[in-house]
XYZ file of C-alpha atoms in Angstrom:
580
model
C -118.021 240.219 77.655
C -118.579 236.535 78.179
C -119.776 236.953 81.529
C -122.419 239.140 80.438
C -123.481 236.996 77.452
C -123.808 234.052 79.713
C -125.808 235.735 82.278
C -127.992 237.343 79.930
C -128.847 234.220 78.317
C -129.993 233.016 81.566
C -132.250 235.831 81.787
C -134.003 235.452 78.612
C -134.361 231.575 79.233
C -135.970 232.364 82.387
C -138.213 234.911 80.873
C -139.314 232.681 77.725
C -139.604 229.758 79.982
C -141.256 231.702 82.732
C -140.863 229.809 86.074
C -138.299 227.160 85.431
C -136.868 226.101 89.035
C -133.205 227.396 88.341
C -130.415 227.628 90.473
C -126.928 225.712 90.759
C -126.617 223.219 93.623
C -124.632 224.582 96.620
C -122.808 222.233 99.104
C -125.104 223.813 101.771
C -128.332 225.048 100.029
C -130.017 227.661 101.841
C -133.936 228.451 100.876
C -134.734 231.545 99.237
C -137.766 233.213 98.614
C -139.140 232.280 95.071
C -139.874 235.474 92.835
C -143.123 235.670 91.281
C -143.231 235.354 87.498
C -145.098 237.103 84.921
C -147.917 235.480 83.490
C -147.680 236.389 79.631
C -147.681 232.916 77.590
C -145.437 232.927 74.255
C -147.639 231.372 71.783
C -148.360 231.046 68.159
C -151.039 233.466 66.921
C -154.234 231.980 65.372
C -154.162 231.951 61.508
C -157.527 233.708 60.497
C -158.614 233.921 56.956
C -161.047 236.894 57.837
C -159.899 239.968 59.682
C -162.864 241.298 61.213
C -165.388 240.086 63.723
C -169.218 240.479 64.319
C -170.453 242.750 67.051
C -170.362 241.485 70.308
C -173.989 241.341 71.716
C -175.377 242.095 75.258
C -173.841 245.210 76.177
C -174.232 246.696 79.634
C -172.552 246.085 83.073
C -171.713 242.662 84.109
C -173.706 241.690 86.954
C -172.876 237.882 87.491
C -170.251 235.437 86.569
C -172.153 233.769 83.695
C -171.965 237.190 81.796
C -168.500 238.068 82.729
C -167.282 235.876 80.038
C -168.629 238.320 77.330
C -166.266 241.101 78.821
C -163.037 239.222 78.976
C -160.820 239.074 76.089
C -157.680 237.032 74.912
C -155.039 239.335 73.680
C -152.535 238.250 71.168
C -149.491 240.632 70.386
C -147.078 240.429 67.681
C -143.745 242.316 67.591
C -139.789 242.076 67.394
C -138.211 241.295 70.785
C -134.597 241.197 71.263
C -133.380 238.030 73.386
C -129.892 238.202 74.683
C -127.775 235.558 72.667
C -130.441 234.924 70.294
C -130.871 238.222 68.468
C -134.173 239.712 67.551
C -137.285 237.405 66.942
C -140.734 238.163 65.862
C -142.546 236.629 68.433
C -146.389 236.431 69.634
C -147.596 236.554 73.079
C -150.899 236.038 74.484
C -152.513 237.496 77.613
C -155.770 238.436 78.863
C -157.792 241.761 79.167
C -161.126 243.064 80.359
C -163.399 245.668 79.165
C -164.256 248.621 81.836
C -166.372 250.927 79.334
C -168.804 250.098 76.476
C -166.724 251.822 74.055
C -164.265 249.255 74.231
C -161.842 250.598 76.651
C -160.032 247.505 78.100
C -157.484 246.910 80.864
C -154.531 244.492 80.766
C -150.788 244.471 82.103
C -148.050 246.459 80.619
C -145.780 243.516 79.994
C -148.453 241.850 77.577
C -148.702 244.720 75.005
C -145.866 247.416 75.268
C -143.609 247.242 72.331
C -145.960 245.225 70.297
C -146.614 246.084 66.773
C -149.817 244.367 66.595
C -152.364 243.804 69.129
C -155.588 241.898 68.341
C -158.271 240.639 70.602
C -160.669 237.620 70.709
C -163.901 237.327 72.408
C -165.096 233.838 73.800
C -166.639 231.536 71.061
C -165.650 234.169 68.125
C -162.578 232.888 66.194
C -162.385 236.438 64.440
C -160.157 238.835 65.948
C -160.567 242.595 66.461
C -157.895 245.354 66.215
C -156.769 246.946 69.289
C -154.881 250.230 69.722
C -152.710 250.877 72.767
C -153.797 254.061 74.735
C -151.249 254.225 77.732
C -148.999 251.900 79.687
C -147.238 252.119 83.037
C -144.321 249.785 83.187
C -143.811 250.162 86.938
C -147.501 249.549 87.794
C -147.463 246.834 84.972
C -150.849 248.491 83.573
C -152.086 249.147 80.291
C -155.304 250.456 78.680
C -156.245 249.444 75.115
C -159.089 250.490 72.753
C -160.848 247.600 70.828
C -162.605 248.376 67.593
C -166.201 248.805 68.129
C -168.506 249.920 70.768
C -171.596 248.600 72.736
C -169.603 246.028 74.765
C -170.513 244.487 78.123
C -168.321 245.857 80.759
C -166.986 245.532 84.254
C -167.782 247.621 87.232
C -165.234 247.900 90.165
C -165.409 246.667 93.509
C -165.620 249.436 95.951
C -165.573 247.804 99.644
C -162.759 246.654 101.618
C -160.754 243.842 100.392
C -161.041 241.557 103.488
C -159.410 238.130 104.043
C -161.294 235.229 102.954
C -163.191 237.196 100.422
C -164.480 234.841 97.616
C -162.838 235.508 94.237
C -162.555 234.285 90.869
C -159.633 234.444 88.114
C -160.869 234.803 84.581
C -158.969 234.830 81.502
C -157.388 232.636 78.819
C -154.386 230.825 80.451
C -151.813 228.807 78.257
C -152.829 230.558 74.987
C -156.050 228.367 75.016
C -158.918 229.880 73.193
C -161.169 228.495 75.803
C -162.188 230.871 78.560
C -161.194 229.908 81.931
C -162.790 230.470 85.462
C -161.242 229.503 88.803
C -162.515 230.043 92.392
C -160.679 230.846 95.369
C -160.148 233.174 98.509
C -158.077 236.383 99.332
C -155.523 234.817 101.544
C -153.234 237.931 102.078
C -154.334 241.655 102.188
C -151.031 243.323 101.664
C -148.547 241.279 99.516
C -146.110 243.572 97.968
C -143.662 241.064 96.661
C -141.005 242.400 94.559
C -140.624 241.272 90.979
C -138.048 241.897 88.247
C -140.439 243.462 85.883
C -142.846 245.927 87.920
C -142.870 247.803 91.268
C -146.561 247.783 92.419
C -147.414 248.878 96.148
C -150.793 247.549 96.353
C -151.088 243.982 95.840
C -153.318 241.118 97.058
C -152.509 237.520 97.463
C -154.987 234.793 96.483
C -155.571 231.208 95.585
C -157.905 231.371 92.603
C -155.786 229.632 90.092
C -153.715 231.709 87.207
C -151.445 230.251 84.608
C -149.006 231.857 81.832
C -151.660 233.615 79.662
C -153.702 234.832 82.412
C -151.595 238.176 82.652
C -154.042 241.168 82.633
C -157.020 239.082 83.244
C -159.571 240.472 86.160
C -159.959 239.245 89.766
C -163.724 239.416 90.388
C -166.332 238.803 92.991
C -169.263 236.403 92.619
C -171.308 239.476 91.247
C -168.739 240.151 88.652
C -167.196 243.233 90.354
C -163.451 243.719 89.732
C -161.164 243.284 92.826
C -157.956 243.398 90.885
C -155.778 242.603 87.848
C -154.105 239.580 87.979
C -150.146 239.900 87.141
C -147.993 237.394 88.784
C -147.734 233.971 90.645
C -145.411 231.686 92.405
C -146.989 228.649 90.946
C -144.977 226.090 92.888
C -146.429 227.629 96.191
C -149.819 228.030 94.746
C -149.672 232.048 95.372
C -151.330 234.393 92.876
C -151.092 237.983 93.110
C -153.318 240.896 91.669
C -153.119 244.631 91.555
C -155.738 246.037 93.671
C -158.358 248.408 92.195
C -157.357 250.883 94.793
C -153.750 250.893 93.111
C -155.203 250.640 89.770
C -157.972 253.239 89.400
C -156.025 256.548 89.505
C -153.590 255.262 87.147
C -156.148 253.808 84.790
C -157.609 257.402 84.601
C -154.542 258.699 83.280
C -153.997 256.092 80.892
C -157.422 256.175 79.383
C -156.174 259.764 78.600
C -153.709 258.653 76.344
C -150.969 259.453 78.846
C -148.446 257.033 79.833
C -147.564 256.926 83.573
C -144.384 255.895 85.530
C -142.748 255.062 81.980
C -140.205 255.793 79.799
C -141.712 253.120 77.139
C -139.780 249.870 77.782
C -140.597 246.513 78.315
C -137.770 244.946 80.207
C -136.576 242.758 83.410
C -134.285 243.589 86.126
C -131.558 241.222 86.799
C -128.662 240.578 89.448
C -125.725 238.262 88.980
C -123.977 236.315 91.607
C -120.949 238.725 91.251
C -123.102 241.876 91.509
C -123.414 242.943 87.932
C -126.807 244.447 87.626
C -129.243 246.224 85.053
C -132.597 246.030 83.284
C -132.669 243.958 80.028
C -134.613 245.733 77.528
C -136.869 243.274 75.265
C -138.727 246.075 73.237
C -139.106 249.761 73.161
C -142.393 251.495 72.441
C -142.400 253.465 69.258
C -142.211 257.191 70.026
C -141.695 256.915 73.526
C -139.208 258.911 75.349
C -136.814 255.733 75.499
C -137.061 255.582 71.758
C -136.644 259.404 71.039
C -133.499 259.235 73.399
C -131.829 256.286 71.379
C -132.606 253.322 73.525
C -132.937 250.025 71.608
C -134.534 246.479 72.296
C -131.445 244.457 73.388
C -130.057 247.490 75.384
C -129.097 247.153 79.198
C -130.086 249.891 81.440
C -127.359 250.559 83.826
C -127.840 253.547 85.757
C -130.455 256.518 85.945
C -129.721 259.846 87.499
C -126.318 258.524 88.356
C -127.868 255.510 90.549
C -127.001 251.921 89.913
C -130.325 250.024 88.839
C -131.587 246.501 89.933
C -129.133 246.216 92.783
C -131.584 243.920 94.476
C -132.565 242.320 91.251
C -136.069 244.286 91.298
C -137.134 247.466 89.466
C -137.274 249.208 92.721
C -134.686 251.826 92.140
C -135.764 252.426 88.607
C -139.479 253.024 89.701
C -138.436 254.974 92.708
C -136.768 257.500 90.544
C -139.602 257.825 88.047
C -141.889 258.314 91.124
C -139.752 261.212 92.293
C -139.890 262.958 88.745
C -142.354 265.026 86.722
C -143.549 263.281 83.592
C -141.286 265.655 81.465
C -138.325 265.621 83.776
C -134.895 265.261 82.091
C -133.081 262.281 83.542
C -129.789 260.967 82.699
C -129.255 257.499 81.785
C -126.399 255.003 81.080
C -126.744 252.127 78.602
C -124.763 249.131 77.784
C -125.465 248.376 74.178
C -125.237 244.484 74.471
C -124.292 243.921 70.590
C -121.342 246.013 70.644
C -120.154 246.108 74.214
C -120.462 249.891 73.947
C -121.180 252.284 76.987
C -123.558 255.105 75.908
C -125.040 257.878 77.897
C -127.754 260.576 77.424
C -130.840 261.821 78.998
C -134.550 260.893 78.987
C -136.424 263.929 77.517
C -133.023 265.643 76.994
C -130.011 264.886 74.774
C -129.803 261.633 72.788
C -127.382 258.617 73.574
C -123.930 259.170 72.679
C -121.028 256.581 73.151
C -118.853 257.260 76.019
C -116.879 254.255 76.230
C -116.124 251.761 73.180
C -116.591 248.076 73.349
C -116.851 245.114 71.252
C -119.371 242.379 70.506
C -119.594 239.414 72.996
C -116.873 237.125 72.439
C -118.093 234.117 70.494
C -115.549 231.878 71.756
C -112.052 230.392 71.194
C -109.466 231.003 68.655
C -108.395 229.007 65.576
C -111.817 230.024 63.460
C -114.254 228.179 65.888
C -117.385 230.045 66.706
C -117.898 227.863 69.824
C -118.139 229.424 73.186
C -115.441 227.893 75.251
C -117.528 226.964 78.381
C -119.769 223.976 79.311
C -122.403 226.544 81.034
C -122.887 228.199 77.576
C -122.036 226.905 74.457
C -122.818 227.905 70.777
C -121.595 225.865 67.805
C -122.029 227.383 64.270
C -119.582 224.519 62.871
C -116.579 226.506 61.658
C -113.302 225.436 63.004
C -112.586 222.803 65.142
C -115.568 220.436 65.143
C -113.870 217.273 66.526
C -116.179 217.320 69.940
C -119.231 216.397 67.795
C -119.602 212.591 67.368
C -122.148 210.791 65.281
C -124.285 207.409 65.824
C -126.911 205.869 64.236
C -129.949 204.649 65.751
C -131.809 203.324 62.673
C -130.029 202.597 59.246
C -126.619 201.533 58.126
C -124.673 201.949 61.203
C -121.207 201.806 59.148
C -122.129 204.758 57.206
C -121.798 208.448 58.222
C -124.933 210.311 57.675
C -123.798 213.906 59.130
C -120.811 216.000 58.343
C -119.866 219.486 59.930
C -118.026 222.475 58.465
C -118.230 225.661 56.454
C -120.967 227.023 59.013
C -123.310 224.084 58.848
C -123.780 220.429 60.132
C -125.341 218.851 57.256
C -127.536 215.590 57.579
C -127.583 213.486 54.192
C -130.101 210.635 54.575
C -130.223 208.933 51.330
C -132.712 206.124 52.304
C -135.868 205.640 54.115
C -136.068 205.137 57.796
C -132.607 206.363 58.750
C -132.033 208.166 62.232
C -128.719 209.861 62.667
C -127.696 211.803 65.730
C -124.710 214.088 66.505
C -123.768 215.157 69.975
C -121.074 217.153 71.702
C -119.081 214.813 73.891
C -117.028 217.661 75.660
C -119.889 218.601 78.202
C -121.978 216.448 80.457
C -125.053 218.283 82.005
C -127.868 217.505 84.350
C -130.050 220.542 84.093
C -129.837 222.234 80.552
C -131.473 223.905 77.663
C -130.511 222.903 74.157
C -131.580 224.760 71.199
C -130.955 224.213 67.498
C -131.590 226.308 64.178
C -132.245 224.242 61.123
C -133.984 223.936 57.893
C -134.765 221.180 55.614
C -133.106 221.340 51.996
C -134.621 218.611 50.095
C -136.690 215.342 50.589
C -140.153 214.391 51.772
C -141.181 213.096 55.222
C -138.786 214.022 57.967
C -137.971 214.545 61.300
C -135.702 216.803 63.249
C -134.595 216.492 66.948
C -132.775 218.221 69.871
C -131.649 215.918 72.439
C -130.479 216.098 76.094
C -129.262 213.709 78.818
C -127.491 211.393 76.190
C -125.662 208.413 77.788
C -125.060 204.723 77.658
C -128.724 204.542 79.132
C -130.571 206.503 76.273
C -131.436 210.212 75.622
C -134.536 212.444 75.686
C -135.622 213.535 72.519
C -138.012 216.554 71.169
C -138.826 215.944 67.586
C -140.578 218.225 64.956
C -141.556 217.455 61.427
C -141.757 219.974 58.691
C -142.604 217.977 55.560
C -144.814 214.919 54.918
C -147.492 213.151 56.517
C -146.861 214.517 60.066
C -146.002 218.210 59.021
C -146.408 220.699 61.703
C -146.467 218.235 64.564
C -143.961 217.443 67.640
C -143.259 214.330 69.694
C -141.325 213.793 72.852
C -139.433 210.641 73.626
C -136.963 208.938 76.030
C -134.654 206.552 73.893
C -133.881 203.436 76.162
C -131.000 201.389 75.148
C -132.204 198.489 77.308
C -135.521 198.245 75.151
C -133.480 198.031 72.071
C -131.175 195.322 73.613
C -134.178 193.337 74.253
C -135.492 193.857 70.446
C -138.336 196.346 71.590
C -139.134 199.613 70.475
C -136.657 201.979 72.019
C -138.423 205.109 71.645
C -140.701 205.539 74.745
C -143.323 208.150 74.619
C -142.972 210.857 77.180
C -146.658 211.883 76.679
C -148.406 208.639 77.495
C -151.160 208.010 75.024
C -150.315 210.688 72.560
C -148.085 210.045 69.453
C -147.807 213.711 68.362
C -149.184 217.187 68.848
C -149.672 219.521 66.072
C -149.011 223.199 66.449
C -148.939 226.150 64.018
C -145.776 227.243 65.768
C -143.696 225.239 63.193
C -142.958 226.715 59.950
C -143.492 224.006 57.344
C -141.857 223.097 54.195
C -138.140 224.499 53.460
C -138.288 227.107 56.194
C -135.925 227.818 59.122
C -137.220 226.655 62.349
C -135.511 226.931 65.978
C -136.301 224.051 68.195
C -135.444 224.168 71.958
C -135.769 221.980 74.988
C -135.142 222.402 78.636
C -134.380 219.304 80.863
C -134.586 220.599 84.226
C -135.102 218.297 87.291
C -137.561 215.754 86.041
C -139.452 218.201 84.061
C -139.023 218.564 80.073
C -140.355 221.701 78.370
C -140.575 222.305 74.480
C -139.973 225.597 72.676
C -140.502 226.076 68.791
C -139.654 229.449 67.350
C -139.329 230.887 70.756
C -143.187 229.785 71.508
C -143.324 227.088 74.443
C -145.314 224.266 73.469
C -148.215 222.173 75.643
C -149.855 218.873 75.380
C -153.305 218.701 74.969
C -153.951 217.982 78.785
C -151.769 220.883 79.876
C -149.962 218.512 82.060
C -146.107 218.711 82.949
C -143.826 216.583 81.011
C -141.916 214.191 83.181
C -138.975 211.916 82.981
C -137.878 210.278 86.140
C -135.285 208.065 84.410
C -132.340 209.888 82.795
C -130.693 212.575 85.122
C -127.457 213.738 83.147
C -125.610 213.404 79.752
C -124.537 215.057 76.560
C -126.597 217.266 74.213
C -127.036 217.130 70.489
C -129.264 216.933 67.435
C -130.742 214.293 65.204
C -132.105 213.997 61.540
C -134.576 211.498 60.382
C -136.018 210.330 57.104
C -139.322 208.614 57.090
C -140.978 206.128 54.606
C -140.677 208.133 51.487
C -136.978 208.098 50.594
C -133.907 210.417 51.332
C -133.623 213.797 53.151
C -131.257 216.598 53.411
C -131.154 219.002 56.238
C -128.667 221.629 57.573
C -128.258 222.861 61.074
C -126.863 226.519 61.277
C -126.562 226.675 65.139
C -126.726 224.569 68.169
C -126.899 226.448 71.600
C -126.618 224.961 75.237
C -127.146 226.913 78.196
C -126.743 225.353 81.884
C -128.772 226.997 84.564
């Protein structure tokens, strides 16, 4: 099970981080087409004191770009999602939707809403959410219909002409989880762009160059007079290629979904994967309650291996899965084979038939070496829970008494005890050196006041890269990003170099303040640094990439800091690294 564990952790990392440029270096690299990425944005849901909103004024059909803003909504979902190697997380995602009927019927993408326990929508300029109900969805077409509380809403009409090359179009929505409405101009650059993806199998897609970003999923692509040409759902950001499901594909499907029916769906939210050694399947992040998959016994965290005796995702896409669904009636009985990732068991059963039963026993993924350690004995994927042998973990002090040891490991935790103010202590694993890596730690503050906790990558005799958050004191709820530079320290200068020039820290509601447990993750891939707090990617105010062109490789680890008001105690329960 080690192989599956490692590969599935990579899959979830790609999903959470969206379009990270993964891929191991080869001696003779061969360029491969880049797969599109879904445009959903993990984010912290806004905290609102009042649960209801005022009516939206100005009903009627949208006829220009100025009025289009009134009919585009920001969607915030909350639910429990299963991530390989990480377990179940209560996660918030944001996407975009648009209203197509004054009664509040709105369109979005399946991957935005399916499996969510709560769906809320926000109108531009209104901080108060409205509740929405999922009416129907199609995972193969990546479409969903929601019904927003209220009526008398402005709405969009559909484009009815041929979609010609060069047609001027506008992407509308709420990218990057930003509550500020966004509009970008572009043109249709390809009429038939049926690019395969690992989360849907759409047959009628156009390519355009009207910018979309994570969080734009489900937003409309419209003409200058506000008619909907398509629904944005994917992008290859590095190539400035953006994709929309055409109205011709969407309309017949949406008619079914509006009638409270699912279409080309068993009720899962998942992604296909294919490993280098040919292992393939569909990782299931969540399952819609009451769906055929749920009734059969499929759970979040399962891997769908086969359907009707056919192996799935053999090309790393959803084509086999969706091809089978297209050839079956909605109530047809279909055999399925499942790998239950948590236990290693193989289960078989039928959609719309008999429930899953274990047909081959298994065991939970092997957590690592013998002798009581819970470390994964591989540099590619490493989890340390601080039981057993922890000798690879070495400490050093960046500020404070360098002769003292402020961190101890054992009995399932790494414990920072910082008895005085302005003490910065770090611990890193000396066994493995990485270039591109994702490092994540789960920790909580036990006692004390102002503090900081950090994960680090590329630690060497030159310095390290550090992502730091604060849960107590003056800077509560903020994050900071630094490169530590030993050369500056040797010259008596401040060695902490801000990676976001001109910005000391950024505040976010993703951090659980006080004495709560937080998960802090950072990816260092190429020269780009990305930050994740409790599964939600964080962005700087200017939304620009965070770049470091100095450090290229080193070890990974964690750090604890006490600031100006005295002692701090923190405990780290888990440190995990993934090498792409």
